[in-house]
Amino acid sequence: MAAPVAVHRSRPGPARSACAMLLLSSGSWADPVGKSGLAHLYEHGFFAGAGPYPTAQSVAAAASALGHDFNAHTAAEYSAFQLNGPDETLPRALDLLLTCYTAPRWDPAELAAQSTAIGNELRMFADDRQRRLRHLVTAALHGPGPFARPPLGAADEIARLTTADVAAFARDRAGADRLTLLIDAPGHHPGLDEVIARHLGDAAGAGRPVPGTAPDGYGPLVHTALELPGRTALVALAVPGVSYLLSTREMYAVRLFHAALGAMPGNRISTRLRGELGLAYQARTVLEPHASTGALIAVLGCAPERVTEAVDALHALLEEALAKPMTDGELERAAAMNRGVHVRDRETAHGRCAVIGQEVLRRGAAQEEGELFALWGDIGPEEVLRTVRRTLMPEAARCVVVGPVGCADGLHGSAALPGSWRTAG
């Protein structure tokens, strides 16, 4: 391998567990047209036979014999593969992980079994209204093209994928230049260097992975209604502007705003929509940043006949939050909540690998943890307001409603929701 592989290690001190993770800067957005789900099939096939392990069952047996579990995940911009278990068997677990990367078998029978498993996975989620809502939000943000496809893929296209397709993905979209190897272990294992060298040769280093496929910008301003029977309507209001084009400090300011608006206990959205208006049992915000596109998304469920009232309330809350700084008390609680998330995310070997992997993927290098933690107390309410006013684009917000026929009709022509509406199939 001639291209560099970014290798990052962390040592948390006294502990007995360890994690080895491969983070690949290719996800579902790298799927070729007509082959939606190829990255997902590559993920499933990763642990389905490699080197001396001919089948998925033999890989699983080898991992469990070491006391390690394994897992993998496909997102829009990246894929992750990891083993987690006792520190004393980490060198052999790392050898197994890298064997799966460098010596895949791509056995047709094994891949067919994985394709069937994915079909069952998609079937299990097909009636999940929350997932459908989030997929429609992605489509509303990015338009009808390839970036609107769900990360797990399309069942009909997955069924047509071949061994050659998976091998081509491995060759063209999963090369060493897209790879970050992360190791978290309490002690020093001299044997790890030998394992890395044997599998990666002189490719191992501290480079930045090549960025994955990503959109250049947002799609057209279109709102979406999916008509499904039920006693509840699900509503999402996606406000563009949150992306990793922002600096770390700017992203932290946005996260403080997000916490106060809709993420921490006692947040403004929950207080207004649940406590004061009685519109929703649950109402919250989520942040979904991407490389250059992303959004702050408000999500709630309400009675179908109250959809218009709920969306109007969300708009009013957003307008209020962008009109003046949050209170000192809100900022103090938002900072405390984010410190708590910061600590919990780094509590396990797997969590630390995931956090550092994202920093390398997004920023090019791991950031000093103490400095990041201190940053939560270094941003004032005026700076938060300046940042979100500069960043968020409420005038381009996309609304998605999943619910009974006609429950979104009252939103058509709303001055707060410029743009057209479409009905999803």
XYZ file of N, CA, C and O in Angstrom, residues 270-424:
620
model
N -39.453 22.095 24.608
C -40.251 21.200 25.436
C -41.147 21.985 26.404
O -42.322 21.648 26.597
N -40.590 23.037 26.995
C -41.364 23.849 27.935
C -42.590 24.461 27.252
O -43.704 24.429 27.787
N -42.394 25.004 26.046
C -43.504 25.673 25.351
C -44.503 24.663 24.785
O -45.706 24.767 25.037
N -44.012 23.673 24.016
C -44.934 22.792 23.302
C -45.568 21.737 24.192
O -46.727 21.388 24.002
N -44.833 21.237 25.155
C -45.407 20.243 26.059
C -46.066 20.892 27.274
O -47.221 20.604 27.593
N -45.313 21.748 27.941
C -45.811 22.268 29.209
C -46.860 23.352 29.075
O -47.868 23.345 29.789
N -46.656 24.310 28.134
C -47.549 25.463 28.063
C -48.698 25.264 27.077
O -49.839 25.629 27.357
N -48.409 24.679 25.909
C -49.426 24.559 24.866
C -50.082 23.178 24.812
O -51.120 23.022 24.148
N -49.482 22.202 25.457
C -50.050 20.862 25.432
C -50.097 20.256 24.039
O -50.980 19.453 23.727
N -49.112 20.593 23.211
C -49.112 20.132 21.826
C -48.439 18.774 21.633
O -48.799 18.029 20.719
N -47.447 18.469 22.446
C -46.628 17.296 22.166
C -46.157 16.658 23.461
O -45.879 17.343 24.447
N -46.052 15.327 23.438
C -45.458 14.619 24.562
C -43.944 14.780 24.530
O -43.311 15.036 25.562
N -43.363 14.643 23.336
C -41.924 14.830 23.156
C -41.684 15.852 22.058
O -42.287 15.769 20.982
N -40.805 16.788 22.315
C -40.394 17.773 21.323
C -38.958 18.149 21.632
O -38.626 18.471 22.772
N -38.099 18.095 20.632
C -36.671 18.287 20.893
C -35.973 18.752 19.628
O -36.568 18.789 18.543
N -34.703 19.091 19.767
C -33.864 19.367 18.602
C -32.743 18.349 18.537
O -32.310 17.799 19.554
N -32.279 18.093 17.318
C -31.096 17.276 17.091
C -30.187 18.038 16.135
O -30.661 18.816 15.304
N -28.891 17.840 16.289
C -27.925 18.424 15.366
C -27.479 17.342 14.397
O -27.113 16.241 14.808
N -27.493 17.665 13.122
C -27.034 16.732 12.109
C -26.056 17.449 11.188
O -26.395 17.842 10.072
N -24.818 17.647 11.652
C -23.835 18.332 10.816
C -23.211 17.377 9.803
O -23.041 16.189 10.069
N -22.893 17.878 8.635
C -22.158 17.114 7.632
C -20.943 17.939 7.208
O -20.681 19.011 7.733
N -20.212 17.433 6.231
C -18.988 18.108 5.810
C -19.271 19.549 5.403
O -18.605 20.480 5.854
N -20.249 19.743 4.542
C -20.560 21.101 4.096
C -22.043 21.409 4.171
O -22.469 22.525 3.890
N -22.841 20.419 4.528
C -24.278 20.621 4.678
C -24.726 19.955 5.975
O -24.090 19.040 6.468
N -25.823 20.386 6.493
C -26.332 19.840 7.744
C -27.377 20.775 8.290
O -27.698 21.802 7.677
N -27.920 20.444 9.447
C -29.035 21.245 9.941
C -29.226 21.062 11.435
O -28.804 20.071 12.027
N -29.878 22.054 12.015
C -30.479 21.951 13.345
C -31.929 21.551 13.101
O -32.665 22.263 12.405
N -32.341 20.409 13.634
C -33.648 19.843 13.300
C -34.514 19.767 14.554
O -34.124 19.149 15.549
N -35.676 20.399 14.504
C -36.671 20.262 15.569
C -37.618 19.133 15.190
O -38.103 19.075 14.049
N -37.871 18.218 16.129
C -38.689 17.035 15.865
C -39.747 16.916 16.951
O -39.449 17.082 18.143
N -40.969 16.607 16.548
C -42.039 16.413 17.525
C -43.131 15.528 16.942
O -43.207 15.308 15.733
N -43.993 15.030 17.824
C -45.202 14.334 17.419
C -46.385 15.028 18.053
O -46.338 15.456 19.217
N -47.473 15.180 17.288
C -48.638 15.884 17.811
C -49.902 15.321 17.167
O -49.840 14.516 16.232
N -51.037 15.751 17.636
C -52.297 15.377 17.013
C -52.332 15.938 15.593
O -51.886 17.074 15.355
N -52.832 15.171 14.630
C -52.816 15.637 13.235
C -53.457 17.000 13.035
O -52.983 17.806 12.226
N -54.524 17.288 13.759
C -55.222 18.549 13.577
C -54.462 19.743 14.170
O -54.866 20.899 13.971
N -53.341 19.479 14.861
C -52.598 20.578 15.489
C -51.217 20.788 14.849
O -50.356 21.466 15.410
N -51.012 20.202 13.657
C -49.714 20.328 12.986
C -49.373 21.787 12.707
O -48.265 22.256 12.987
N -50.307 22.528 12.155
C -50.025 23.935 11.823
C -49.689 24.731 13.076
O -48.745 25.532 13.090
N -50.424 24.501 14.145
C -50.159 25.190 15.404
C -48.773 24.847 15.935
O -48.045 25.730 16.438
N -48.381 23.579 15.811
C -47.066 23.155 16.302
C -45.943 23.795 15.503
O -44.947 24.269 16.073
N -46.079 23.826 14.181
C -45.031 24.430 13.347
C -44.955 25.926 13.597
O -43.856 26.505 13.667
N -46.101 26.583 13.754
C -46.085 28.017 14.083
C -45.357 28.263 15.408
O -44.604 29.238 15.552
N -45.583 27.363 16.386
C -44.905 27.514 17.679
C -43.405 27.334 17.541
O -42.618 28.056 18.182
N -42.974 26.379 16.707
C -41.536 26.191 16.476
C -40.921 27.436 15.854
O -39.836 27.873 16.250
N -41.599 27.996 14.850
C -41.085 29.218 14.217
C -40.980 30.359 15.227
O -39.992 31.098 15.237
N -41.980 30.506 16.071
C -41.960 31.578 17.072
C -40.804 31.392 18.046
O -40.095 32.355 18.393
N -40.570 30.150 18.476
C -39.462 29.882 19.404
C -38.120 30.156 18.750
O -37.211 30.715 19.387
N -37.968 29.766 17.503
C -36.707 30.009 16.809
C -36.470 31.505 16.636
O -35.349 32.002 16.828
N -37.528 32.221 16.290
C -37.408 33.681 16.138
C -37.014 34.333 17.458
O -36.146 35.219 17.491
N -37.622 33.892 18.549
C -37.270 34.431 19.865
C -35.816 34.123 20.218
O -35.095 34.987 20.752
N -35.377 32.900 19.949
C -34.022 32.499 20.312
C -32.967 33.246 19.514
O -31.842 33.456 19.991
N -33.328 33.670 18.304
C -32.383 34.414 17.459
C -32.497 35.920 17.665
O -31.726 36.688 17.082
N -33.443 36.351 18.502
C -33.656 37.785 18.718
C -32.769 38.357 19.811
O -32.343 39.516 19.737
N -32.487 37.544 20.838
C -31.675 38.047 21.943
C -30.921 36.893 22.601
O -31.316 35.724 22.474
N -29.840 37.205 23.320
C -29.026 36.136 23.917
C -29.825 35.320 24.929
O -30.761 35.813 25.562
N -29.439 34.059 25.077
C -30.012 33.252 26.144
C -29.589 33.827 27.489
O -28.621 34.596 27.587
N -30.300 33.473 28.529
C -29.967 33.990 29.853
C -28.692 33.337 30.376
O -28.269 32.272 29.893
N -28.093 33.974 31.359
C -26.895 33.389 31.972
C -27.203 32.020 32.575
O -26.378 31.105 32.506
N -28.389 31.873 33.160
C -28.758 30.594 33.740
C -28.897 29.507 32.687
O -28.468 28.362 32.893
N -29.502 29.848 31.537
C -29.622 28.880 30.441
C -28.240 28.471 29.942
O -27.984 27.282 29.699
N -27.356 29.460 29.769
C -26.017 29.142 29.274
C -25.273 28.254 30.261
O -24.579 27.300 29.853
N -25.413 28.542 31.535
C -24.730 27.726 32.546
C -25.207 26.279 32.474
O -24.407 25.352 32.529
N -26.514 26.082 32.337
C -27.035 24.718 32.257
C -26.655 24.058 30.926
O -26.348 22.865 30.880
N -26.667 24.821 29.840
C -26.287 24.269 28.541
C -24.830 23.824 28.545
O -24.481 22.768 28.005
N -23.964 24.632 29.157
C -22.551 24.254 29.251
C -22.378 23.010 30.111
O -21.601 22.107 29.773
N -23.109 22.951 31.220
C -23.018 21.781 32.099
C -23.491 20.526 31.379
O -22.875 19.454 31.504
N -24.586 20.620 30.622
C -25.081 19.458 29.874
C -24.075 19.000 28.835
O -23.834 17.799 28.664
N -23.459 19.945 28.143
C -22.473 19.572 27.124
C -21.212 18.995 27.746
O -20.577 18.114 27.159
N -20.827 19.490 28.919
C -19.702 18.863 29.625
C -20.044 17.409 29.959
O -19.192 16.520 29.863
N -21.292 17.171 30.380
C -21.700 15.811 30.688
C -21.628 14.903 29.471
O -21.154 13.765 29.554
N -22.105 15.397 28.331
C -22.018 14.620 27.087
C -20.560 14.380 26.716
O -20.176 13.278 26.308
N -19.741 15.412 26.856
C -18.311 15.323 26.571
C -17.676 14.181 27.359
O -16.941 13.359 26.804
N -17.976 14.113 28.640
C -17.398 13.065 29.496
C -17.933 11.691 29.126
O -17.178 10.726 28.994
N -19.252 11.581 28.933
C -19.854 10.280 28.627
C -19.352 9.733 27.293
O -19.132 8.533 27.156
N -19.177 10.615 26.314
C -18.700 10.165 25.010
C -17.304 9.558 25.079
O -16.935 8.761 24.209
N -16.532 9.948 26.091
C -15.148 9.490 26.216
C -14.971 8.501 27.372
O -13.845 8.235 27.784
N -16.062 7.943 27.847
C -16.021 7.084 29.023
C -15.484 5.689 28.725
O -14.940 5.014 29.597
N -15.634 5.220 27.483
C -15.215 3.869 27.110
C -14.148 3.916 26.035
O -13.959 4.938 25.353
N -13.467 2.789 25.870
C -12.452 2.693 24.816
C -13.090 2.927 23.452
O -12.542 3.650 22.605
N -14.235 2.321 23.223
C -14.922 2.518 21.947
C -15.319 3.980 21.765
O -15.154 4.557 20.676
N -15.838 4.620 22.814
C -16.232 6.012 22.715
C -15.076 6.927 22.380
O -15.203 7.828 21.550
N -13.931 6.697 23.006
C -12.767 7.537 22.725
C -12.307 7.354 21.279
O -11.933 8.323 20.613
N -12.311 6.120 20.788
C -11.937 5.893 19.391
C -12.888 6.621 18.449
O -12.466 7.247 17.473
N -14.187 6.550 18.740
C -15.175 7.195 17.881
C -14.991 8.713 17.871
O -15.044 9.342 16.811
N -14.753 9.303 19.036
C -14.581 10.754 19.118
C -13.324 11.195 18.366
O -13.360 12.133 17.558
N -12.212 10.520 18.613
C -10.965 10.900 17.943
C -11.072 10.663 16.442
O -10.583 11.466 15.633
N -11.737 9.563 16.062
C -11.913 9.298 14.641
C -12.665 10.407 13.937
O -12.295 10.822 12.828
N -13.709 10.921 14.569
C -14.454 12.019 13.974
C -13.607 13.293 13.903
O -13.695 14.058 12.931
N -12.785 13.529 14.908
C -11.918 14.708 14.878
C -10.926 14.624 13.719
O -10.683 15.610 13.013
N -10.369 13.439 13.507
C -9.426 13.253 12.396
C -10.156 13.412 11.068
O -9.675 14.079 10.138
N -11.340 12.814 10.967
C -12.112 12.897 9.736
C -12.520 14.324 9.423
O -12.436 14.768 8.271
N -12.952 15.061 10.452
C -13.498 16.407 10.220
C -12.441 17.498 10.268
O -12.517 18.476 9.514
N -11.455 17.346 11.194
C -10.508 18.437 11.427
C -9.085 18.114 10.981
O -8.226 18.995 10.986
N -8.828 16.847 10.675
C -7.502 16.472 10.198
C -6.557 15.999 11.268
O -5.479 15.491 10.974
N -6.930 16.154 12.530
C -6.052 15.733 13.629
C -6.880 15.637 14.901
O -7.917 16.297 15.040
N -6.393 14.812 15.822
C -7.037 14.735 17.137
C -6.776 16.029 17.902
O -5.697 16.621 17.806
N -7.772 16.486 18.635
C -7.650 17.723 19.388
C -7.410 17.422 20.859
O -7.805 16.372 21.367
N -6.756 18.350 21.541
C -6.402 18.133 22.938
C -7.675 18.144 23.788
O -8.422 19.127 23.802
N -7.917 17.049 24.485
C -9.187 16.860 25.183
C -9.418 17.917 26.256
O -10.529 18.428 26.414
N -8.386 18.268 27.012
C -8.538 19.270 28.060
C -8.937 20.620 27.504
O -9.768 21.326 28.097
N -8.372 21.003 26.384
C -8.726 22.280 25.764
C -10.173 22.281 25.296
O -10.889 23.284 25.428
N -10.614 21.160 24.738
C -11.993 21.070 24.291
C -12.961 21.167 25.466
O -13.984 21.857 25.392
N -12.638 20.488 26.562
C -13.509 20.523 27.733
C -13.598 21.946 28.280
O -14.681 22.419 28.656
N -12.475 22.652 28.325
C -12.467 24.015 28.852
C -13.254 24.975 27.974
O -13.777 25.992 28.452
N -13.384 24.639 26.695
C -14.065 25.530 25.760
C -15.539 25.731 26.121
O -16.113 26.790 25.832
N -16.138 24.736 26.767
C -17.545 24.884 27.145
C -17.771 26.054 28.100
O -18.858 26.646 28.110
N -16.780 26.406 28.886
C -16.930 27.521 29.810
C -16.360 28.821 29.300
O -16.308 29.806 30.046
N -15.948 28.851 28.041
C -15.245 30.014 27.509
C -16.080 30.791 26.492
O -15.596 31.740 25.911
N -17.327 30.378 26.279
C -18.172 31.006 25.264
C -19.363 31.651 25.964
O -20.121 30.985 26.671
N -19.523 32.951 25.777
C -20.587 33.685 26.440
C -21.854 33.741 25.612
O -21.870 33.388 24.421
N -22.957 34.206 26.193
C -24.238 34.247 25.478
C -24.227 35.134 24.241
O -24.877 34.812 23.244
N -23.507 36.244 24.285
C -23.451 37.127 23.107
C -22.737 36.433 21.950
O -23.147 36.563 20.782
N -21.667 35.689 22.256
C -20.949 34.972 21.204
C -21.823 33.863 20.611
O -21.814 33.632 19.395
N -22.578 33.183 21.468
C -23.497 32.156 20.960
C -24.473 32.786 19.974
O -24.690 32.261 18.869
N -25.067 33.902 20.355
C -26.056 34.546 19.492
C -25.426 35.001 18.177
O -26.011 34.794 17.099
N -24.243 35.631 18.237
C -23.581 36.079 17.003
C -23.325 34.893 16.076
O -23.516 34.979 14.854
N -22.901 33.778 16.663
C -22.556 32.614 15.845
C -23.778 32.022 15.161
O -23.755 31.748 13.956
N -24.864 31.833 15.907
C -26.037 31.202 15.287
C -26.737 32.142 14.311
O -27.307 31.689 13.310
N -26.676 33.443 14.570
C -27.238 34.375 13.595
C -26.469 34.325 12.278
O -27.061 34.452 11.197
N -25.173 34.162 12.373
C -24.329 34.087 11.184
C -24.445 32.730 10.484
O -24.246 32.625 9.272
N -24.777 31.697 11.241
C -24.697 30.321 10.741
C -26.036 29.781 10.254
O -26.132 29.233 9.147
N -27.068 29.895 11.090
C -28.350 29.269 10.765
C -29.088 30.047 9.682
O -28.982 31.274 9.581
N -29.885 29.326 8.884
C -30.634 29.921 7.776
C -32.122 29.585 7.928
O -32.672 28.743 7.217
N -32.810 30.245 8.890
C -34.225 29.925 9.107
C -35.102 30.209 7.906
O -36.151 29.580 7.734
N -34.670 31.143 7.057
C -35.455 31.454 5.855
C -35.453 30.290 4.858
O -36.282 30.236 3.945
N -34.497 29.352 5.031
C -34.412 28.190 4.140
C -34.806 26.901 4.851
O -34.460 25.809 4.409
N -35.537 27.023 5.956
C -35.934 25.836 6.712
C -36.850 24.949 5.885
O -37.708 25.429 5.135
N -36.649 23.635 6.023
C -37.482 22.639 5.356
C -38.395 21.978 6.372
O -37.946 21.580 7.445
N -39.665 21.833 6.015
C -40.621 21.177 6.891
C -40.996 19.822 6.305
O -41.221 19.698 5.094
N -41.050 18.809 7.149
C -41.476 17.468 6.753
C -42.554 17.020 7.731
O -42.381 17.128 8.946
N -43.657 16.505 7.198
C -44.763 16.026 8.021
C -45.115 14.614 7.593
O -45.320 14.345 6.396
N -45.178 13.702 8.543
C -45.612 12.329 8.301
C -46.871 12.101 9.116
O -46.839 12.148 10.350
N -48.003 11.896 8.448
C -49.249 11.747 9.175
C -50.429 11.553 8.247
O -50.266 11.404 7.023
N -51.633 11.568 8.785
C -52.839 11.324 7.990
C -53.022 12.336 6.864
O -52.489 13.457 6.904
N -53.778 11.933 5.867
C -54.049 12.772 4.708
C -54.572 14.144 5.154
O -55.475 14.246 5.988
N -53.949 15.192 4.593
C -54.416 16.552 4.809
C -53.889 17.252 6.039
O -54.145 18.447 6.222
N -53.130 16.560 6.891
C -52.733 17.207 8.148
C -51.700 18.310 7.931
O -51.513 19.150 8.815
N -51.041 18.341 6.767
C -50.080 19.409 6.488
C -50.664 20.504 5.613
O -49.971 21.475 5.297
N -51.929 20.372 5.222
C -52.505 21.333 4.279
C -52.486 22.760 4.808
O -52.328 23.721 4.038
N -52.648 22.936 6.118
C -52.667 24.275 6.680
C -51.343 25.018 6.581
O -51.292 26.227 6.795
N -50.282 24.283 6.248
C -48.957 24.902 6.134
C -48.678 25.411 4.722
O -47.744 26.195 4.524
N -49.459 24.959 3.751
C -49.232 25.379 2.367
C -49.464 26.875 2.232
O -50.491 27.398 2.677
N -48.523 27.561 1.650
C -48.648 28.998 1.478
C -48.253 29.816 2.693
O -48.378 31.045 2.682
N -47.744 29.156 3.758
C -47.317 29.879 4.954
C -46.144 30.800 4.631
O -45.184 30.393 3.968
N -46.231 32.044 5.114
C -45.139 32.990 4.876
C -43.851 32.540 5.545
O -42.746 32.876 5.101
N -43.983 31.741 6.614
C -42.793 31.248 7.317
C -42.146 30.064 6.608
O -41.038 29.671 6.960
N -42.843 29.500 5.610
C -42.325 28.336 4.881
C -42.364 28.603 3.384
O -43.164 28.015 2.643
N -41.524 29.516 2.901
C -41.480 29.725 1.450
C -41.005 28.450 0.764
O -40.352 27.606 1.351
N -41.362 28.312 -0.495
C -40.995 27.113 -1.236
C -42.223 26.279 -1.519
O -43.321 26.549 -1.033
N -42.027 25.238 -2.298
C -43.140 24.390 -2.711
C -43.269 23.181 -1.796
O -42.401 22.901 -0.989
N -44.381 22.465 -1.958
C -44.638 21.223 -1.218
C -44.715 20.058 -2.193
O -45.171 20.200 -3.320
N -44.281 18.899 -1.718
C -44.458 17.675 -2.499
C -45.008 16.583 -1.577
O -44.831 16.630 -0.371
N -45.692 15.633 -2.185
C -46.184 14.486 -1.451
C -45.282 13.292 -1.762
O -45.118 12.926 -2.926
N -44.698 12.728 -0.733
C -43.774 11.612 -0.924
C -44.558 10.325 -1.159
O -45.676 10.156 -0.647
